[in-house]
Each structure stands twice: as structure tokens, then as C-alpha cells.
CSV table of N, CA and C in Angstrom, one decimal:
chain,number,residue,atom,x,y,z
G,41,MET,N,104.6,81.7,76.2
G,41,MET,CA,103.4,82.5,76.3
G,41,MET,C,103.5,83.7,75.4
G,42,HIS,N,102.5,84.0,74.8
G,42,HIS,CA,102.6,85.3,73.9
G,42,HIS,C,102.5,86.6,74.6
G,43,LEU,N,102.9,87.6,74.1
G,43,LEU,CA,103.0,89.0,74.7
G,43,LEU,C,101.6,89.6,74.9
G,44,ALA,N,100.7,89.1,74.1
G,44,ALA,CA,99.4,89.6,73.9
G,44,ALA,C,98.5,89.5,75.3
G,45,TYR,N,98.8,88.3,75.8
G,45,TYR,CA,98.1,87.9,77.3
G,45,TYR,C,98.3,88.9,78.4
G,46,PRO,N,99.6,89.1,78.7
G,46,PRO,CA,99.7,90.1,79.8
G,46,PRO,C,99.6,91.6,79.4
G,47,ALA,N,99.7,92.0,78.1
G,47,ALA,CA,99.4,93.3,77.6
G,47,ALA,C,97.8,93.5,77.7
G,48,VAL,N,97.1,92.6,77.3
G,48,VAL,CA,95.5,92.7,77.5
G,48,VAL,C,95.2,92.8,78.9
G,49,LEU,N,95.7,92.0,79.9
G,49,LEU,CA,95.4,92.0,81.3
G,49,LEU,C,95.8,93.4,81.8
G,50,ALA,N,97.0,93.9,81.4
G,50,ALA,CA,97.6,95.2,82.0
G,50,ALA,C,96.5,96.3,81.4
G,51,ALA,N,96.1,96.2,80.3
G,51,ALA,CA,95.2,97.2,79.6
G,51,ALA,C,93.7,97.2,80.4
G,52,LEU,N,93.3,95.9,80.7
G,52,LEU,CA,92.1,95.9,81.4
G,52,LEU,C,92.3,96.5,82.9
G,53,LEU,N,93.4,96.1,83.6
G,53,LEU,CA,93.8,96.6,84.9
G,53,LEU,C,93.7,98.2,84.9
G,54,PHE,N,94.5,98.8,83.8
G,54,PHE,CA,94.7,100.2,83.7
G,54,PHE,C,93.3,100.9,83.5
G,55,CYS,N,92.5,100.2,82.6
G,55,CYS,CA,91.2,100.9,82.3
G,55,CYS,C,90.3,100.9,83.5
G,56,THR,N,90.5,99.8,84.4
G,56,THR,CA,89.5,99.6,85.7
G,56,THR,C,90.1,100.8,86.5
G,57,GLY,N,91.4,100.9,86.7
G,57,GLY,CA,92.0,102.0,87.6
G,57,GLY,C,91.6,103.3,87.2
G,58,LEU,N,91.6,103.5,85.9
G,58,LEU,CA,91.2,104.9,85.4
G,58,LEU,C,89.7,105.1,85.5
G,59,TYR,N,88.8,104.1,85.5
G,59,TYR,CA,87.5,104.4,85.9
G,59,TYR,C,87.3,104.6,87.3
G,60,GLY,N,88.1,103.9,88.1
G,60,GLY,CA,88.0,104.2,89.6
G,60,GLY,C,88.4,105.6,90.0
G,61,VAL,N,89.5,106.0,89.3
G,61,VAL,CA,89.9,107.5,89.6
G,61,VAL,C,88.9,108.5,88.9
G,62,LEU,N,88.2,108.2,87.9
G,62,LEU,CA,87.3,109.2,87.5
G,62,LEU,C,85.9,109.3,88.0
G,63,ALA,N,85.5,107.9,88.7
G,63,ALA,CA,84.2,107.9,88.9
G,63,ALA,C,84.1,107.8,90.4
G,64,ARG,N,84.8,107.6,91.2
G,64,ARG,CA,84.9,107.4,92.8
G,64,ARG,C,84.9,108.8,93.3
G,65,ARG,N,84.2,109.0,94.4
G,65,ARG,CA,84.3,110.2,95.4
G,65,ARG,C,85.3,110.0,96.6
G,66,ASN,N,85.4,108.8,97.0
G,66,ASN,CA,86.0,108.7,98.3
G,66,ASN,C,87.6,108.6,97.8
G,67,ALA,N,88.4,109.4,98.8
G,67,ALA,CA,89.8,109.6,98.4
G,67,ALA,C,90.7,108.3,98.5
G,68,ILE,N,90.3,107.4,99.4
G,68,ILE,CA,90.9,106.2,99.5
G,68,ILE,C,90.8,105.3,98.4
G,69,LEU,N,89.6,105.3,97.8
G,69,LEU,CA,89.4,104.4,96.6
G,69,LEU,C,89.9,105.1,95.5
G,70,VAL,N,90.1,106.3,95.4
G,70,VAL,CA,91.0,106.9,94.3
G,70,VAL,C,92.2,106.5,94.4
G,71,LEU,N,92.8,106.5,95.7
G,71,LEU,CA,94.3,106.2,95.8
G,71,LEU,C,94.4,104.6,95.4
G,72,MET,N,93.5,103.8,95.7
G,72,MET,CA,93.5,102.3,95.4
G,72,MET,C,93.6,102.2,93.9
G,73,SER,N,92.7,103.1,93.2
G,73,SER,CA,92.6,102.9,91.7
G,73,SER,C,94.0,103.5,91.1
G,74,VAL,N,94.6,104.5,91.7
G,74,VAL,CA,96.0,104.8,91.3
G,74,VAL,C,97.0,103.7,91.4
G,75,GLU,N,96.9,102.9,92.4
G,75,GLU,CA,97.8,101.7,92.7
G,75,GLU,C,97.6,100.6,91.7
G,76,LEU,N,96.2,100.5,91.3
G,76,LEU,CA,95.8,99.5,90.2
G,76,LEU,C,96.5,99.9,89.0
G,77,MET,N,96.6,101.2,88.6
G,77,MET,CA,97.2,101.7,87.4
G,77,MET,C,98.5,101.5,87.4
G,78,LEU,N,99.3,101.7,88.6
G,78,LEU,CA,100.5,101.5,88.7
G,78,LEU,C,101.0,99.9,88.5
G,79,ASN,N,100.2,99.3,89.0
G,79,ASN,CA,100.4,97.7,88.9
G,79,ASN,C,100.2,97.3,87.6
G,80,ALA,N,99.5,97.9,86.7
G,80,ALA,CA,99.2,97.5,85.2
G,80,ALA,C,100.3,97.9,84.6
G,81,VAL,N,101.1,99.2,84.9
G,81,VAL,CA,102.4,99.6,84.4
G,81,VAL,C,103.4,98.6,84.6
G,82,ASN,N,103.4,98.1,86.0
G,82,ASN,CA,104.5,97.2,86.3
G,82,ASN,C,104.3,95.7,85.5
G,83,LEU,N,103.2,95.5,85.4
G,83,LEU,CA,103.0,94.0,84.6
G,83,LEU,C,103.4,94.5,83.1
G,84,ASN,N,103.2,95.4,82.5
G,84,ASN,CA,103.6,95.7,81.2
G,84,ASN,C,105.2,95.8,81.1
G,85,LEU,N,105.9,96.5,82.1
G,85,LEU,CA,107.3,96.5,82.2
G,85,LEU,C,107.9,95.1,82.2
G,86,VAL,N,107.4,94.3,83.1
G,86,VAL,CA,108.0,93.0,83.2
G,86,VAL,C,107.7,92.1,82.1
G,87,ALA,N,106.5,92.3,81.6
G,87,ALA,CA,106.4,91.3,80.1
G,87,ALA,C,107.2,91.8,79.1
G,88,PHE,N,107.2,93.1,78.9
G,88,PHE,CA,108.1,93.5,77.7
G,88,PHE,C,109.6,93.2,78.1
G,89,ASP,N,110.0,93.3,79.2
G,89,ASP,CA,111.5,92.8,79.6
G,89,ASP,C,111.6,91.4,79.2
G,90,VAL,N,110.6,90.6,79.6
G,90,VAL,CA,110.8,89.0,79.2
G,90,VAL,C,110.7,88.9,77.8
G,91,TRP,N,109.9,89.6,77.1
G,91,TRP,CA,109.8,89.5,75.7
G,91,TRP,C,110.9,90.0,74.9
G,92,LEU,N,111.6,91.0,75.3
G,92,LEU,CA,112.7,91.7,74.7
G,92,LEU,C,114.0,90.7,75.1
G,93,SER,N,114.1,90.2,76.2
G,93,SER,CA,115.4,89.4,76.6
G,93,SER,C,115.4,88.1,75.9
G,94,LYS,N,114.3,87.5,75.4
G,94,LYS,CA,114.2,86.5,74.6
G,94,LYS,C,114.7,86.7,73.0
G,95,ALA,N,114.6,88.1,72.8
G,95,ALA,CA,114.9,88.5,71.3
G,95,ALA,C,116.3,88.9,71.2
G,96,ALA,N,116.9,89.4,72.4
G,96,ALA,CA,118.2,90.0,72.5
G,96,ALA,C,119.1,88.8,73.0
G,97,GLU,N,120.5,88.9,72.8
G,97,GLU,CA,121.2,88.1,73.4
G,97,GLU,C,121.6,88.5,74.8
G,98,GLU,N,122.0,89.6,74.9
G,98,GLU,CA,122.2,90.1,76.3
G,98,GLU,C,121.0,90.6,77.0
G,99,THR,N,120.9,90.1,78.3
G,99,THR,CA,119.6,90.4,79.1
G,99,THR,C,120.2,91.4,80.1
G,100,LEU,N,119.6,92.7,80.0
G,100,LEU,CA,119.8,93.5,81.0
G,100,LEU,C,118.8,93.8,82.1
G,101,HIS,N,117.6,93.3,81.9
G,101,HIS,CA,116.6,93.4,82.8
G,101,HIS,C,116.3,94.6,83.3
G,102,SER,N,116.1,95.7,82.5
G,102,SER,CA,116.0,96.9,82.8
G,102,SER,C,114.4,97.1,83.2
G,103,GLY,N,113.5,96.4,82.6
G,103,GLY,CA,112.1,96.4,82.9
G,103,GLY,C,111.8,96.0,84.2
G,104,GLN,N,112.6,95.0,84.7
G,104,GLN,CA,112.4,94.6,86.2
G,104,GLN,C,113.0,95.6,87.0
G,105,ALA,N,114.2,96.3,86.7
G,105,ALA,CA,114.7,97.3,87.5
G,105,ALA,C,113.7,98.3,87.7
G,106,LEU,N,113.1,98.8,86.6
G,106,LEU,CA,112.2,99.9,86.6
G,106,LEU,C,111.0,99.6,87.4
G,107,THR,N,110.5,98.3,87.4
G,107,THR,CA,109.3,97.9,88.3
G,107,THR,C,109.6,98.0,89.6
G,108,LEU,N,111.0,97.7,90.1
G,108,LEU,CA,111.3,97.9,91.4
G,108,LEU,C,111.3,99.4,91.9
G,109,PHE,N,111.7,100.2,91.0
G,109,PHE,CA,111.6,101.6,91.3
G,109,PHE,C,110.2,102.1,91.4
G,110,THR,N,109.3,101.6,90.5
G,110,THR,CA,107.8,101.9,90.6
G,110,THR,C,107.2,101.5,91.7
G,111,ILE,N,107.6,100.3,92.2
G,111,ILE,CA,107.0,99.7,93.4
G,111,ILE,C,107.4,100.6,94.6
G,112,ALA,N,108.7,101.2,94.6
G,112,ALA,CA,109.1,101.9,95.9
G,112,ALA,C,108.5,103.4,95.8
G,113,ILE,N,108.2,103.8,94.5
G,113,ILE,CA,107.6,105.0,94.4
G,113,ILE,C,106.1,104.8,94.8
G,114,ALA,N,105.5,103.8,94.4
G,114,ALA,CA,104.1,103.7,94.9
G,114,ALA,C,103.9,103.5,96.4
G,115,ALA,N,104.8,102.8,97.0
G,115,ALA,CA,104.8,102.7,98.5
G,115,ALA,C,104.8,104.1,99.2
G,116,ALA,N,105.8,104.7,98.6
G,116,ALA,CA,105.8,106.2,99.3
G,116,ALA,C,104.8,106.9,98.9
G,117,GLU,N,104.2,106.9,97.7
G,117,GLU,CA,102.9,107.7,97.3
G,117,GLU,C,101.7,107.1,98.3
G,118,ILE,N,101.5,105.9,98.5
G,118,ILE,CA,100.4,105.5,99.3
G,118,ILE,C,100.6,105.9,100.8
G,119,GLY,N,101.7,105.9,101.2
G,119,GLY,CA,102.2,106.2,102.6
G,119,GLY,C,101.7,107.8,102.8
G,120,ILE,N,102.2,108.6,102.0
G,120,ILE,CA,102.0,110.1,102.0
G,120,ILE,C,100.5,110.3,101.7
G,121,GLY,N,99.9,109.7,100.8
G,121,GLY,CA,98.5,109.9,100.4
G,121,GLY,C,97.5,109.5,101.6
G,122,LEU,N,97.7,108.4,102.2
G,122,LEU,CA,97.1,108.0,103.4
G,122,LEU,C,97.0,108.9,104.5
G,123,ALA,N,98.3,109.4,104.9
G,123,ALA,CA,98.6,110.3,105.9
G,123,ALA,C,97.6,111.6,105.6
G,124,ILE,N,97.7,112.2,104.3
G,124,ILE,CA,97.0,113.4,104.0
G,124,ILE,C,95.5,113.1,104.1
G,125,VAL,N,95.1,111.9,103.6
G,125,VAL,CA,93.6,111.6,103.7
G,125,VAL,C,93.1,111.6,105.2
G,126,LEU,N,94.0,110.9,106.0
G,126,LEU,CA,93.5,110.7,107.6
G,126,LEU,C,93.6,112.2,108.1
G,127,ALA,N,94.5,113.1,107.6
G,127,ALA,CA,94.6,114.3,108.2
G,127,ALA,C,93.4,115.2,107.9
G,128,VAL,N,93.1,115.0,106.7
G,128,VAL,CA,91.9,115.9,106.1
G,128,VAL,C,90.5,115.3,106.7
G,129,HIS,N,90.4,114.0,106.9
G,129,HIS,CA,89.2,113.3,107.6
G,129,HIS,C,89.2,113.9,109.0
G,130,ARG,N,90.3,113.9,109.6
G,130,ARG,CA,90.1,114.3,111.1
G,130,ARG,C,89.6,115.8,111.1
G,131,ASN,N,90.2,116.7,110.2
G,131,ASN,CA,89.8,117.9,110.3
G,131,ASN,C,88.4,118.3,109.7
G,132,ARG,N,88.0,117.8,108.6
G,132,ARG,CA,86.8,118.1,108.0
G,132,ARG,C,85.7,117.1,108.2
G,133,GLY,N,86.0,115.8,108.7
G,133,GLY,CA,85.0,114.9,109.0
G,133,GLY,C,84.7,114.0,107.7
G,134,THR,N,85.2,114.2,106.7
G,134,THR,CA,84.9,113.5,105.4
G,134,THR,C,85.9,113.3,104.7
G,135,SER,N,85.9,112.2,103.8
G,135,SER,CA,86.9,112.0,102.7
G,135,SER,C,86.4,112.1,101.4
G,136,ASP,N,85.2,112.7,101.3
G,136,ASP,CA,84.4,112.8,99.8
G,136,ASP,C,85.1,113.9,99.1
G,137,ILE,N,85.7,113.6,98.0
G,137,ILE,CA,86.5,114.5,97.3
G,137,ILE,C,85.7,115.8,96.8
G,138,ASP,N,84.3,115.5,96.4
G,138,ASP,CA,83.5,116.7,96.0
G,138,ASP,C,83.3,117.8,97.1
G,139,GLN,N,83.0,117.3,98.3
G,139,GLN,CA,82.9,118.1,99.5
G,139,GLN,C,84.1,118.9,99.8
G,140,LEU,N,85.2,118.1,99.6
G,140,LEU,CA,86.5,118.8,100.0
G,140,LEU,C,86.8,120.0,99.0
G,141,ARG,N,86.5,119.7,97.7
G,141,ARG,CA,86.7,120.7,96.8
G,141,ARG,C,85.8,121.9,97.0
G,142,ASP,N,84.5,121.7,97.4
G,142,ASP,CA,83.6,122.7,97.6
G,142,ASP,C,84.0,123.7,98.9
G,143,THR,N,84.6,122.9,99.9
G,143,THR,CA,85.0,123.7,101.1
G,143,THR,C,86.3,124.5,100.7
G,144,ALA,N,87.2,123.9,100.0
G,144,ALA,CA,88.4,124.6,99.6
G,144,ALA,C,88.0,125.9,98.6
G,145,GLU,N,87.0,125.8,97.8
G,145,GLU,CA,86.6,126.9,97.0
G,145,GLU,C,85.9,127.9,97.8
G,146,GLY,N,85.4,127.6,99.0
G,146,GLY,CA,84.6,128.6,99.8
G,146,GLY,C,83.1,128.5,99.8
G,147,HIS,N,82.7,127.3,99.1
G,147,HIS,CA,81.2,127.3,99.1
G,147,HIS,C,80.8,126.3,100.4
G,148,GLU,N,80.7,126.8,101.4
G,148,GLU,CA,80.4,126.1,102.6
G,148,GLU,C,79.0,125.7,102.7
G,149,SER,N,78.4,124.7,102.4
G,149,SER,CA,76.9,124.4,102.1
G,149,SER,C,76.3,123.9,103.6
G,150,ASP,N,77.2,123.2,104.3
G,150,ASP,CA,76.6,122.5,105.5
G,150,ASP,C,76.8,123.4,106.8
G,151,GLY,N,77.5,124.5,106.8
G,151,GLY,CA,77.8,125.4,107.9
G,151,GLY,C,76.8,126.4,108.0
G,152,PRO,N,76.6,127.1,109.1
G,152,PRO,CA,75.6,128.2,109.4
G,152,PRO,C,75.9,129.5,108.4
G,153,ASP,N,74.8,130.1,108.2
G,153,ASP,CA,74.7,131.3,107.3
G,153,ASP,C,75.5,132.3,108.0
G,154,THR,N,76.4,133.1,107.1
G,154,THR,CA,77.1,134.3,107.7
G,154,THR,C,76.2,135.5,107.9
G,155,ASP,N,75.1,135.4,107.4
G,155,ASP,CA,74.2,136.7,107.4
G,155,ASP,C,73.6,136.8,108.9
G,156,THR,N,73.4,135.6,109.5
G,156,THR,CA,72.7,135.8,110.8
G,156,THR,C,73.7,136.1,112.0
G,157,PRO,N,73.4,137.0,112.8
G,157,PRO,CA,74.4,137.3,114.1
G,157,PRO,C,74.5,136.2,114.9
G,158,ALA,N,75.8,136.2,115.4
G,158,ALA,CA,75.9,135.0,116.4
G,158,ALA,C,75.4,135.3,117.7
G,159,THR,N,74.9,134.2,118.3
G,159,THR,CA,74.0,134.4,119.5
G,159,THR,C,74.7,134.5,120.7
G,160,GLY,N,76.0,134.1,120.7
G,160,GLY,CA,76.8,134.4,121.9
G,160,GLY,C,78.2,134.4,121.4
G,161,THR,N,79.0,135.5,122.0
G,161,THR,CA,80.3,135.6,121.6
G,161,THR,C,81.1,135.2,122.8
G,162,ALA,N,82.3,135.2,122.5
G,162,ALA,CA,83.3,134.8,123.8
G,162,ALA,C,83.2,135.7,124.9
G,163,ALA,N,83.2,137.0,124.5
G,163,ALA,CA,83.1,138.0,125.7
G,163,ALA,C,81.9,137.9,126.4
G,164,GLU,N,80.6,137.6,125.8
G,164,GLU,CA,79.5,137.5,126.6
G,164,GLU,C,79.4,136.4,127.5
G,165,LYS,N,80.1,135.2,126.9
G,165,LYS,CA,80.0,134.1,127.6
G,165,LYS,C,81.1,134.3,128.9
G,166,ALA,N,82.2,135.0,128.7
G,166,ALA,CA,83.1,135.3,129.8
G,166,ALA,C,82.4,136.1,130.9
G,167,GLU,N,81.6,137.2,130.5
G,167,GLU,CA,80.8,138.0,131.5
G,167,GLU,C,79.8,137.2,132.2
G,168,ALA,N,79.2,136.3,131.7
G,168,ALA,CA,78.1,135.5,132.1
G,168,ALA,C,78.7,134.6,133.2
G,169,THR,N,79.7,134.1,133.0
G,169,THR,CA,80.4,133.1,134.0
G,169,THR,C,81.1,133.8,135.2
G,170,ALA,N,81.5,135.2,135.0
G,170,ALA,CA,82.0,135.7,136.1
G,170,ALA,C,81.2,136.3,137.2
């Protein structure tokens, strides 16, 4: 098999993942797109390792070893990334990246206005119940 087939497939996978990272708003879909990009890199590593091992007399299989490290890093990244997304979703109620960026910058669009006074403070509620 030629080197061009897995290289073209890896390029298509990487471009699909890049499109997913740039176009998606959901944080989980962005993480899935990053995984797709990492799998494209793994495919390239293994394909070039096989291609270079046919050309060289000594086979070190360094591409396959790097692929195992990349898979381990990707598993850790997905575990930590999903934990962060779940924690943010529990606190904010959404996993939309645009809304999370707006709330981090202080542009609270869905909340109440700060110009209007509060209708009931904690001290008033405590006095009313006593």
C-alpha cells in the first residue's frame, strides 16, 4: 500500500476535526473534534513508521511508541476536559462556549439588571418570618 492513502485520510480527518473546533459551540463537540485531530496524527505516525521501517534495515518502531504516548495523553485530556465541562454545566446550566465566554467577561445578558433595586433582601425576609 502506498503512503499517500493513509496520509490523505489523515489530512481529511484532521481538516474535519479543525472544522469542528472552529465551528462548534458545544464544548463536548469541541473535545470530540480535538480527539479526531489527535487520531489523524496517530494515523500519520503509524503510516510513516511502517513506511520508514520498510526503507531502513533496523526497525525501531518509534512512530508506534509515540502513538501509544499520544493515546495516553488523549485519554487524560478527555477525562479532565469532560470533568471541567460537567462542572461548568452544573454551575452555569449550559455548555455553549459563546455564553461561557460572555459570562466570564462580565457581559451577563440573561440575568437581572443591576440598576433596579432588589425587592427583598435577606434581612427583610428574616424580619418577616420572625
